[in-house]
CSV table of C-alpha atoms and ligand atoms in Angstrom, one decimal:
chain,number,residue,atom,x,y,z
A,1,MET,CA,22.4,-44.1,21.1
A,2,PRO,CA,20.9,-45.2,17.8
A,3,GLU,CA,20.8,-48.9,17.1
A,4,LEU,CA,20.1,-48.9,13.4
A,5,ALA,CA,23.0,-48.6,11.0
A,6,ILE,CA,21.0,-46.0,9.0
A,7,ASN,CA,21.1,-43.7,12.0
A,8,GLY,CA,24.8,-44.4,12.7
A,9,GLY,CA,24.5,-47.6,14.7
A,10,LYS,CA,26.6,-50.8,14.1
A,11,LYS,CA,25.7,-52.8,10.9
A,12,VAL,CA,24.6,-56.4,11.3
A,13,ARG,CA,27.1,-57.4,8.7
A,14,ASN,CA,30.4,-55.9,7.4
A,15,LYS,CA,31.4,-58.8,5.2
A,16,LYS,CA,30.2,-59.2,1.6
A,17,PHE,CA,27.9,-62.1,0.9
A,18,PRO,CA,29.2,-65.1,-1.0
A,19,PRO,CA,29.0,-65.1,-4.8
A,20,TYR,CA,26.5,-67.2,-6.8
A,21,LEU,CA,28.9,-69.4,-8.9
A,22,PRO,CA,27.0,-72.0,-10.9
A,23,ILE,CA,29.8,-72.4,-13.4
A,24,GLY,CA,32.6,-74.9,-12.7
A,25,LYS,CA,35.0,-77.3,-14.3
A,26,GLU,CA,32.3,-79.3,-16.1
A,27,GLU,CA,31.5,-76.3,-18.2
A,28,PHE,CA,35.2,-75.6,-18.8
A,29,CYS,CA,35.8,-79.2,-20.0
A,30,ARG,CA,32.9,-79.1,-22.4
A,31,VAL,CA,34.1,-75.7,-23.8
A,32,LYS,CA,37.6,-77.2,-24.3
A,33,GLU,CA,36.0,-79.7,-26.6
A,34,VAL,CA,34.7,-76.9,-28.7
A,35,PHE,CA,38.1,-75.1,-28.7
A,36,LYS,CA,39.7,-78.3,-29.9
A,37,SER,CA,37.3,-78.6,-32.8
A,38,SER,CA,37.8,-74.9,-33.7
A,39,ILE,CA,34.2,-74.7,-34.7
A,40,PHE,CA,32.6,-72.0,-32.7
A,41,SER,CA,29.4,-72.0,-34.7
A,42,ARG,CA,28.3,-74.3,-37.5
A,43,PHE,CA,25.2,-72.5,-38.6
A,44,LEU,CA,24.6,-71.7,-42.3
A,45,GLY,CA,21.9,-69.3,-43.3
A,46,CYS,CA,20.7,-71.4,-46.2
A,47,TRP,CA,18.9,-74.7,-46.7
A,48,HIS,CA,21.6,-77.2,-45.8
A,49,ASP,CA,22.3,-79.6,-42.9
A,50,ASP,CA,24.1,-76.8,-41.1
A,51,PHE,CA,20.8,-74.7,-41.1
A,52,PHE,CA,20.2,-76.5,-37.8
A,53,GLY,CA,23.6,-75.6,-36.2
A,54,GLY,CA,26.5,-77.6,-35.0
A,55,PRO,CA,26.9,-80.6,-32.7
A,56,GLN,CA,26.7,-78.7,-29.4
A,57,ILE,CA,23.6,-76.8,-30.5
A,58,GLN,CA,21.8,-80.0,-31.6
A,59,ALA,CA,22.8,-81.9,-28.5
A,60,LEU,CA,21.7,-79.1,-26.3
A,61,GLU,CA,18.3,-78.9,-28.0
A,62,LYS,CA,17.7,-82.6,-27.7
A,63,GLU,CA,18.7,-82.6,-24.0
A,64,TRP,CA,16.6,-79.5,-23.2
A,65,ALA,CA,13.5,-80.9,-24.8
A,66,LYS,CA,14.0,-84.2,-22.9
A,67,ALA,CA,14.5,-82.5,-19.6
A,68,PHE,CA,11.4,-80.3,-19.9
A,69,GLY,CA,9.2,-82.8,-21.7
A,70,SER,CA,8.6,-80.8,-24.8
A,71,LYS,CA,8.7,-82.0,-28.4
A,72,HIS,CA,11.0,-79.3,-29.7
A,73,ALA,CA,13.7,-77.0,-28.1
A,74,ILE,CA,15.3,-74.3,-30.2
A,75,ALA,CA,18.4,-72.5,-29.0
A,76,VAL,CA,18.8,-68.8,-29.7
A,77,ASN,CA,21.2,-66.0,-28.5
A,78,SER,CA,18.8,-64.5,-25.8
A,79,ALA,CA,15.4,-64.8,-24.4
A,80,THR,CA,14.7,-61.4,-26.0
A,81,SER,CA,15.4,-62.9,-29.4
A,82,ALA,CA,13.2,-65.9,-28.4
A,83,LEU,CA,10.3,-63.6,-27.6
A,84,TYR,CA,10.7,-61.9,-31.0
A,85,CYS,CA,10.8,-65.3,-32.7
A,86,ALA,CA,7.6,-66.4,-30.8
A,87,VAL,CA,5.6,-63.3,-31.7
A,88,GLY,CA,6.6,-63.8,-35.4
A,89,ALA,CA,5.9,-67.5,-35.5
A,90,ILE,CA,2.3,-67.2,-34.3
A,91,GLY,CA,1.6,-65.2,-37.4
A,92,THR,CA,1.1,-61.8,-35.8
A,93,GLU,CA,-0.4,-59.2,-38.1
A,94,PRO,CA,0.5,-55.5,-37.9
A,95,GLY,CA,-2.2,-53.8,-35.8
A,96,ASP,CA,-3.0,-57.0,-33.8
A,97,GLU,CA,-3.2,-56.6,-30.0
A,98,ILE,CA,-1.2,-58.8,-27.7
A,99,ILE,CA,-2.0,-58.8,-24.0
A,100,VAL,CA,1.1,-58.4,-21.8
A,101,SER,CA,2.0,-58.0,-18.2
A,102,PRO,CA,3.4,-54.6,-17.1
A,103,TYR,CA,5.5,-56.2,-14.4
A,104,THR,CA,8.3,-57.9,-16.2
A,105,MET,CA,11.6,-57.3,-18.0
A,106,SER,CA,10.8,-54.9,-20.9
A,107,ALA,CA,11.3,-57.3,-23.8
A,108,SER,CA,8.3,-59.4,-22.8
A,109,ALA,CA,6.1,-56.4,-23.4
A,110,THR,CA,8.0,-54.8,-26.4
A,111,ALA,CA,8.2,-58.0,-28.4
A,112,PRO,CA,4.8,-57.3,-30.2
A,113,LEU,CA,6.1,-54.0,-31.4
A,114,ILE,CA,8.7,-55.7,-33.6
A,115,TYR,CA,5.8,-57.1,-35.7
A,116,GLY,CA,3.8,-53.8,-35.7
A,117,ALA,CA,1.5,-55.2,-33.0
A,118,ILE,CA,0.2,-53.3,-30.0
A,119,PRO,CA,0.9,-54.3,-26.4
A,120,VAL,CA,-2.2,-54.1,-24.3
A,121,PHE,CA,-1.4,-54.2,-20.5
A,122,ALA,CA,-3.5,-56.2,-18.1
A,123,ASP,CA,-3.0,-55.9,-14.4
A,124,VAL,CA,-1.2,-58.4,-12.2
A,125,GLU,CA,-2.3,-60.6,-9.2
A,126,ALA,CA,-1.9,-58.9,-5.8
A,127,ASP,CA,-0.4,-62.1,-4.3
A,128,CYS,CA,1.5,-64.0,-7.1
A,129,TYR,CA,2.4,-61.0,-9.2
A,130,CYS,CA,1.7,-62.8,-12.5
A,131,ILE,CA,-0.8,-61.4,-15.1
A,132,ASP,CA,-4.4,-61.4,-13.7
A,133,ALA,CA,-6.8,-63.7,-15.5
A,134,GLU,CA,-9.9,-61.6,-15.0
A,135,ASP,CA,-8.2,-58.5,-16.3
A,136,VAL,CA,-6.8,-60.4,-19.3
A,137,GLU,CA,-10.4,-61.4,-20.2
A,138,ARG,CA,-11.6,-57.8,-19.8
A,139,LYS,CA,-8.8,-56.6,-22.2
A,140,ILE,CA,-9.7,-59.0,-25.1
A,141,THR,CA,-11.0,-57.4,-28.3
A,142,GLU,CA,-11.6,-58.8,-31.8
A,143,ARG,CA,-8.0,-57.7,-32.5
A,144,THR,CA,-6.4,-59.8,-29.8
A,145,ARG,CA,-4.1,-62.4,-31.2
A,146,ALA,CA,-2.1,-63.7,-28.1
A,147,ILE,CA,-1.3,-63.4,-24.5
A,148,ILE,CA,2.3,-63.2,-23.3
A,149,VAL,CA,2.3,-64.6,-19.8
A,150,VAL,CA,5.3,-64.2,-17.5
A,151,ASP,CA,6.2,-66.7,-14.8
A,152,ILE,CA,7.4,-63.8,-12.7
A,153,MET,CA,9.9,-64.3,-9.9
A,154,GLY,CA,9.8,-68.0,-10.3
A,155,GLN,CA,6.3,-69.5,-10.5
A,156,ALA,CA,3.9,-70.4,-13.3
A,157,TYR,CA,1.0,-68.2,-14.3
A,158,ASP,CA,-2.7,-68.8,-13.5
A,159,PRO,CA,-4.1,-71.8,-15.3
A,160,LYS,CA,-7.4,-69.9,-15.8
A,161,ILE,CA,-5.5,-68.0,-18.6
A,162,ASP,CA,-5.3,-71.3,-20.5
A,163,GLU,CA,-9.1,-71.6,-20.5
A,164,ILE,CA,-9.5,-68.0,-21.5
A,165,ALA,CA,-7.1,-68.4,-24.4
A,166,LYS,CA,-8.9,-71.6,-25.6
A,167,LYS,CA,-12.3,-69.9,-25.4
A,168,HIS,CA,-11.1,-66.9,-27.4
A,169,ASN,CA,-8.8,-68.8,-29.7
A,170,LEU,CA,-5.7,-67.0,-28.6
A,171,LYS,CA,-2.1,-68.2,-28.5
A,172,VAL,CA,-0.2,-68.2,-25.2
A,173,ILE,CA,3.5,-67.3,-25.2
A,174,GLU,CA,5.0,-68.2,-21.9
A,175,ASP,CA,8.0,-66.1,-20.8
A,176,CYS,CA,9.6,-68.5,-18.4
A,177,ALA,CA,13.0,-66.7,-18.1
A,178,GLN,CA,12.6,-66.5,-14.3
A,179,ALA,CA,11.1,-70.0,-13.6
A,180,PRO,CA,13.1,-72.8,-15.2
A,181,TYR,CA,12.2,-76.1,-13.5
A,182,ALA,CA,9.2,-74.7,-11.7
A,183,LYS,CA,6.2,-77.0,-11.9
A,184,ARG,CA,2.5,-76.7,-12.4
A,185,GLY,CA,1.1,-80.2,-11.7
A,186,GLU,CA,3.1,-82.7,-13.6
A,187,LYS,CA,4.3,-80.1,-16.2
A,188,PHE,CA,7.2,-77.8,-16.2
A,189,ALA,CA,6.7,-74.0,-16.4
A,190,GLY,CA,7.7,-73.0,-19.9
A,191,THR,CA,5.8,-75.9,-21.5
A,192,LEU,CA,2.3,-74.7,-20.4
A,193,GLY,CA,1.6,-72.4,-23.3
A,194,ASP,CA,1.9,-72.8,-27.1
A,195,ILE,CA,5.5,-71.5,-27.0
A,196,GLY,CA,7.7,-71.2,-24.0
A,197,ILE,CA,10.9,-69.2,-23.6
A,198,TYR,CA,13.9,-69.5,-21.2
A,199,SER,CA,16.8,-67.2,-20.6
A,200,LEU,CA,20.4,-68.2,-20.2
A,201,ASN,CA,21.6,-64.7,-19.4
A,202,TYR,CA,24.2,-64.3,-16.6
A,203,HIS,CA,21.6,-63.2,-14.1
A,204,LYS,CA,19.4,-66.2,-14.4
A,205,HIS,CA,19.3,-69.6,-12.5
A,206,ILE,CA,21.6,-71.1,-15.1
A,207,HIS,CA,23.5,-69.3,-17.7
A,208,SER,CA,25.9,-69.2,-20.6
A,209,GLY,CA,26.6,-65.5,-20.4
A,210,GLU,CA,23.9,-64.8,-23.0
A,211,GLY,CA,21.4,-67.3,-24.5
A,212,GLY,CA,17.8,-68.3,-24.8
A,213,ILE,CA,15.7,-71.4,-25.5
A,214,LEU,CA,12.3,-71.8,-27.1
A,215,VAL,CA,10.1,-74.9,-26.5
A,216,THR,CA,7.0,-76.0,-28.3
A,217,ASP,CA,5.1,-79.2,-29.0
A,218,ASP,CA,3.8,-77.8,-32.3
A,219,ASP,CA,5.8,-78.9,-35.4
A,220,GLU,CA,4.6,-76.0,-37.5
A,221,LEU,CA,5.5,-73.4,-34.9
A,222,ALA,CA,8.9,-75.1,-34.4
A,223,ASN,CA,9.6,-74.9,-38.1
A,224,LYS,CA,8.8,-71.2,-38.2
A,225,LEU,CA,10.9,-70.5,-35.0
A,226,ARG,CA,13.9,-72.1,-36.7
A,227,LEU,CA,13.3,-70.0,-39.8
A,228,ILE,CA,13.1,-66.8,-37.9
A,229,ARG,CA,16.2,-67.7,-36.0
A,230,ASN,CA,18.2,-68.1,-39.1
A,231,HIS,CA,17.5,-66.0,-42.2
A,232,ALA,CA,14.1,-67.4,-43.2
A,233,GLU,CA,14.0,-65.3,-46.4
A,234,ALA,CA,17.2,-66.9,-47.7
A,235,VAL,CA,16.0,-70.5,-46.8
A,236,VAL,CA,12.3,-70.9,-47.6
A,237,GLU,CA,12.6,-71.3,-51.4
A,238,ALA,CA,15.2,-74.1,-51.4
A,239,LYS,CA,13.5,-75.7,-48.4
A,240,GLY,CA,10.3,-75.9,-50.5
A,241,GLU,CA,8.2,-73.7,-48.3
A,242,THR,CA,5.6,-72.2,-50.6
A,243,ASP,CA,3.4,-70.6,-47.9
A,244,LEU,CA,6.2,-69.0,-45.8
A,245,VAL,CA,7.4,-66.2,-48.1
A,246,ASN,CA,6.2,-63.6,-45.6
A,247,MET,CA,9.1,-64.1,-43.1
A,248,VAL,CA,12.0,-61.9,-42.4
A,249,GLY,CA,14.6,-63.9,-40.6
A,250,PHE,CA,17.2,-62.7,-38.2
A,251,ASN,CA,20.5,-64.0,-37.0
A,252,TYR,CA,19.5,-65.1,-33.5
A,253,ARG,CA,21.9,-68.1,-33.5
A,254,MET,CA,23.6,-69.3,-30.4
A,255,THR,CA,27.3,-70.3,-30.6
A,256,GLU,CA,28.8,-73.7,-30.0
A,257,LEU,CA,30.6,-72.3,-27.0
A,258,GLU,CA,27.4,-71.1,-25.3
A,259,ALA,CA,25.7,-74.3,-26.1
A,260,ALA,CA,28.5,-76.3,-24.6
A,261,VAL,CA,28.3,-74.3,-21.3
A,262,CYS,CA,24.5,-74.6,-21.3
A,263,ARG,CA,24.5,-78.4,-21.7
A,264,GLU,CA,26.5,-78.7,-18.4
A,265,GLN,CA,24.3,-76.0,-16.8
A,266,LEU,CA,21.2,-77.9,-17.6
A,267,LYS,CA,22.5,-80.9,-15.7
A,268,LYS,CA,22.9,-78.7,-12.6
A,269,LEU,CA,19.6,-77.0,-12.8
A,270,PRO,CA,17.5,-79.4,-10.6
A,271,LYS,CA,20.1,-79.2,-7.8
A,272,LEU,CA,20.4,-75.4,-8.0
A,273,VAL,CA,16.6,-75.1,-7.8
A,274,LYS,CA,16.3,-77.4,-4.9
A,275,GLU,CA,19.0,-75.4,-3.1
A,276,ARG,CA,17.1,-72.2,-3.6
A,277,GLN,CA,13.9,-73.7,-2.3
A,278,LYS,CA,15.7,-75.0,0.8
A,279,ILE,CA,17.2,-71.5,1.5
A,280,VAL,CA,13.9,-69.8,1.1
A,281,GLU,CA,12.3,-72.3,3.5
A,282,TYR,CA,15.0,-71.4,6.1
A,283,LEU,CA,14.6,-67.7,5.5
A,284,GLU,CA,10.8,-67.8,5.8
A,285,LYS,CA,11.0,-69.7,9.0
A,286,GLY,CA,13.4,-67.2,10.4
A,287,LEU,CA,11.3,-64.2,9.3
A,288,LYS,CA,8.0,-65.5,10.8
A,289,ASP,CA,8.3,-63.1,13.7
A,290,VAL,CA,8.6,-60.0,11.5
A,291,PRO,CA,4.9,-59.2,11.3
A,292,CYS,CA,5.1,-56.4,8.7
A,293,ILE,CA,6.2,-58.7,5.9
A,294,LYS,CA,4.2,-61.6,4.4
A,295,THR,CA,5.9,-64.4,2.6
A,296,PRO,CA,5.0,-64.8,-1.1
A,297,LYS,CA,2.1,-67.0,-2.1
A,298,VAL,CA,2.9,-70.1,-4.0
A,299,ARG,CA,0.0,-71.1,-6.3
A,300,ASP,CA,-1.9,-74.3,-5.6
A,301,ASN,CA,-0.4,-77.4,-7.2
A,302,CYS,CA,2.7,-75.4,-8.2
A,303,THR,CA,6.3,-75.1,-7.1
A,304,HIS,CA,8.3,-71.8,-7.0
A,305,VAL,CA,11.9,-71.6,-8.0
A,306,TYR,CA,12.6,-68.1,-6.6
A,307,TYR,CA,14.4,-66.0,-9.2
A,308,GLN,CA,13.5,-63.3,-6.7
A,309,HIS,CA,12.0,-63.7,-3.2
A,310,GLY,CA,9.2,-61.2,-3.1
A,311,PHE,CA,7.5,-60.3,0.2
A,312,LEU,CA,4.4,-58.2,0.7
A,313,PHE,CA,5.0,-55.3,3.1
A,314,ASP,CA,2.2,-54.1,5.3
A,315,GLU,CA,2.5,-50.4,6.1
A,316,SER,CA,-0.4,-50.4,8.5
A,317,ILE,CA,1.5,-52.8,10.8
A,318,ALA,CA,4.9,-51.2,10.3
A,319,GLY,CA,3.7,-47.6,10.7
A,320,VAL,CA,6.3,-46.5,8.1
A,321,HIS,CA,6.4,-46.6,4.3
A,322,ARG,CA,8.0,-49.6,2.8
A,323,ASN,CA,10.8,-47.6,1.3
A,324,LYS,CA,11.9,-46.3,4.7
A,325,PHE,CA,11.9,-49.9,6.0
A,326,ILE,CA,14.0,-51.0,3.0
A,327,ASP,CA,16.5,-48.1,3.4
A,328,ALA,CA,17.0,-49.1,7.0
A,329,LEU,CA,17.4,-52.8,6.1
A,330,LYS,CA,19.9,-52.1,3.3
A,331,ALA,CA,22.1,-50.1,5.7
A,332,GLU,CA,22.4,-53.3,7.8
A,333,LEU,CA,23.7,-55.5,5.0
A,334,MET,CA,26.3,-55.8,2.3
A,335,PRO,CA,26.4,-56.5,-1.4
A,336,MET,CA,27.2,-59.9,-2.9
A,337,THR,CA,30.7,-60.8,-4.1
A,338,LEU,CA,31.1,-60.3,-7.9
A,339,ARG,CA,27.9,-58.2,-7.9
A,340,GLU,CA,29.2,-55.4,-5.7
A,341,THR,CA,28.2,-52.8,-8.3
A,342,GLU,CA,24.5,-53.8,-7.9
A,343,GLY,CA,24.6,-52.8,-4.2
A,344,VAL,CA,22.6,-54.5,-1.5
A,345,LYS,CA,20.2,-56.8,-3.3
A,346,ILE,CA,17.0,-55.8,-1.7
A,347,SER,CA,14.6,-53.8,-3.8
A,348,SER,CA,11.5,-51.7,-3.5
A,349,GLY,CA,9.2,-53.5,-6.0
A,350,TYR,CA,10.5,-55.0,-9.2
A,351,VAL,CA,10.6,-52.8,-12.4
A,352,LYS,CA,8.5,-49.7,-12.9
A,353,PRO,CA,5.2,-50.7,-14.5
A,354,LEU,CA,6.2,-50.9,-18.1
A,355,TYR,CA,3.5,-48.7,-19.6
A,356,LEU,CA,5.0,-45.8,-17.7
A,357,ALA,CA,8.2,-46.0,-19.8
A,358,PRO,CA,8.7,-43.2,-22.4
A,359,ILE,CA,8.2,-45.5,-25.4
A,360,PHE,CA,4.6,-46.1,-24.2
A,361,GLN,CA,4.0,-42.6,-22.8
A,362,LYS,CA,5.1,-41.1,-26.2
A,363,LYS,CA,3.8,-44.0,-28.3
A,364,ILE,CA,6.6,-44.1,-30.7
A,365,ALA,CA,8.6,-47.3,-31.3
A,366,PHE,CA,10.0,-46.7,-34.8
A,367,GLY,CA,10.7,-43.6,-36.8
A,368,SER,CA,9.1,-40.3,-35.7
A,369,LYS,CA,5.4,-40.7,-36.6
A,370,GLY,CA,4.1,-42.8,-33.8
A,371,TYR,CA,4.4,-46.2,-35.4
A,372,PRO,CA,2.9,-48.7,-34.8
A,373,TRP,CA,0.2,-47.0,-32.8
A,374,SER,CA,-0.5,-44.3,-35.4
A,375,ALA,CA,-1.0,-47.0,-38.0
A,376,THR,CA,-3.9,-48.5,-36.2
A,377,GLY,CA,-6.2,-45.5,-36.2
A,378,ARG,CA,-7.2,-46.4,-32.6
A,379,ASP,CA,-6.4,-44.9,-29.3
A,380,TYR,CA,-4.5,-46.8,-26.6
A,381,ASP,CA,-4.4,-45.7,-23.0
A,382,TYR,CA,-1.1,-46.1,-21.1
A,383,SER,CA,-1.7,-43.5,-18.4
A,384,LYS,CA,-0.9,-43.9,-14.8
A,385,GLY,CA,-3.6,-45.7,-13.0
A,386,ILE,CA,-4.6,-48.2,-15.8
A,387,CYS,CA,-3.2,-51.1,-13.7
A,388,PRO,CA,-3.8,-50.1,-10.0
A,389,VAL,CA,-2.6,-53.4,-8.5
A,390,VAL,CA,0.8,-53.3,-10.1
A,391,GLU,CA,1.3,-49.7,-9.2
A,392,ASP,CA,0.4,-50.4,-5.5
A,393,LEU,CA,2.8,-53.4,-5.5
A,394,HIS,CA,5.6,-51.5,-7.1
A,395,TYR,CA,5.4,-48.2,-5.2
A,396,ASN,CA,4.1,-49.4,-1.8
A,397,LYS,CA,3.9,-53.1,-1.1
A,398,LEU,CA,6.5,-55.4,-2.8
A,399,LEU,CA,9.8,-56.0,-1.1
A,400,SER,CA,12.1,-58.4,-3.0
A,401,HIS,CA,15.6,-59.7,-2.4
A,402,GLU,CA,18.1,-62.0,-3.9
A,403,TYR,CA,19.9,-63.4,-0.9
A,404,MET,CA,18.5,-66.9,-1.6
A,405,ARG,CA,21.0,-67.8,-4.2
A,406,PRO,CA,22.9,-71.1,-3.7
A,407,GLY,CA,26.2,-70.5,-2.1
A,408,MET,CA,24.7,-68.7,0.9
A,409,LYS,CA,25.6,-70.5,4.1
A,410,LYS,CA,23.5,-70.7,7.3
A,411,SER,CA,25.5,-68.0,8.9
A,412,ASP,CA,24.9,-65.7,5.9
A,413,LEU,CA,21.2,-66.4,6.0
A,414,ASP,CA,21.2,-65.8,9.7
A,415,ASP,CA,22.6,-62.3,9.1
A,416,VAL,CA,19.8,-61.6,6.6
A,417,ILE,CA,17.2,-62.7,9.2
A,418,LYS,CA,19.0,-60.7,11.9
A,419,ALA,CA,18.8,-57.5,9.8
A,420,PHE,CA,15.1,-57.8,9.2
A,421,LYS,CA,14.5,-58.5,12.9
A,422,LYS,CA,16.7,-55.7,14.0
A,423,VAL,CA,14.9,-53.2,11.8
A,424,TRP,CA,11.5,-54.5,13.1
A,425,ASP,CA,12.6,-54.4,16.7
A,426,ASN,CA,13.7,-50.8,16.3
A,427,ILE,CA,10.9,-49.7,14.1
A,428,ASP,CA,10.3,-46.7,16.3
A,429,GLU,CA,13.7,-45.4,15.2
A,430,VAL,CA,12.6,-45.7,11.6
A,431,ARG,CA,9.3,-44.0,12.3
A,432,SER,CA,10.9,-40.9,13.9
B,1,LIG,C1,15.8,-61.9,-18.2
B,1,LIG,C2,14.4,-61.8,-18.8
B,1,LIG,C3,14.2,-61.7,-20.1
B,1,LIG,C4,15.2,-61.4,-21.1
B,1,LIG,O1,16.2,-62.4,-21.2
B,1,LIG,P1,17.6,-62.1,-22.0
B,1,LIG,O2,18.1,-63.5,-22.2
B,1,LIG,O3,18.5,-61.3,-21.2
B,1,LIG,O4,17.2,-61.5,-23.3
B,1,LIG,C5,12.9,-61.7,-20.6
B,1,LIG,N1,11.9,-61.9,-19.7
B,1,LIG,C6,12.0,-62.0,-18.4
B,1,LIG,C7,10.9,-62.2,-17.5
B,1,LIG,C8,13.3,-61.9,-17.9
B,1,LIG,O5,13.5,-62.0,-16.5
């Protein structure tokens, strides 16, 4: 008689897991205020008091800056827009190179393309999965303008990158979409580089449906970010900016409704993060006796906020490939309520290394003639094998799950632990 569900045995769990519901009546009350005012957005795309947005936007920006200890916070309609603003604000020239991680959501690597710049991929760390400082340094050329670092899965990037950036006079854009409220020393992730970005998308720690926030301590960068957010070209003349005629602005404005939701979400963030950390601690204790998985490394002097909980799988101990282990594990468990369509939230790796996506393989981002790569007259290599660590992680080693979201009770966590243990205890059944 088979034990494992994948072979026809009984599942560890037949009930869906509880939903992650960070939104409550506080958000509803604040949104009601906006409804009563009837002003859903008060931005104007010209030089005017309303260039800076309405009362919810301005309050959110003040509160966000204070919570994270940065001089400026600028609200936009997504983290993707925030990345585009950041690459524009640092003065990227067409043909510049920007060093990026291949293990991230696609926008953190495609942002340079919007300004005609070239993403150059550096490999990631085998233990923390963030961009690798040594490989970053190897990839620097006289064309390099910036490094986009990603606080992947929930912890800050390697501080060595800051030294490298300083030495080579490069800007650091920190994509902190997955690590709000994580700390490195006394500082919050997101405030470690020249510009930081946060996401308020539905899948993130806190959300307003869609939304993004930029932070910076630099007045000049903040000015440019605000211009790019809101029709720079229509604003600069009246604003008296004589040096900033080279800016095409967008409409990346956040609405008052989203800002209202986000203000309440921000207040909940510390508690939601602490809850995740407590859940992870419980899970890791429970999974100690499953020898083929290793808990993720937390960098010295840093805290992790666990957007995902990423383990390292050791095939030499398990005697089976990671994917077979994960298939067996998933068969024991159930999806999360409200996220049923996403299936059981355990994944083999994270995203396919980005350079393997068709846009990089074919090297065409705009039009049909290979722009921007063709405009550089240089050759860029995006072939399989350029970042061996990320490929090994993605295809063989990384096992990540999302059953550490607040709302999971002890009994729910015990089922997750039970499933891992059951698959390990019956690993012979997986092998055969
Ligand atoms: C989610 C995410 C983004 C994009 O965020 P949006 O707000 O959805 O545009 C960018 N980078 C990383 C690392 C992300 O996880």
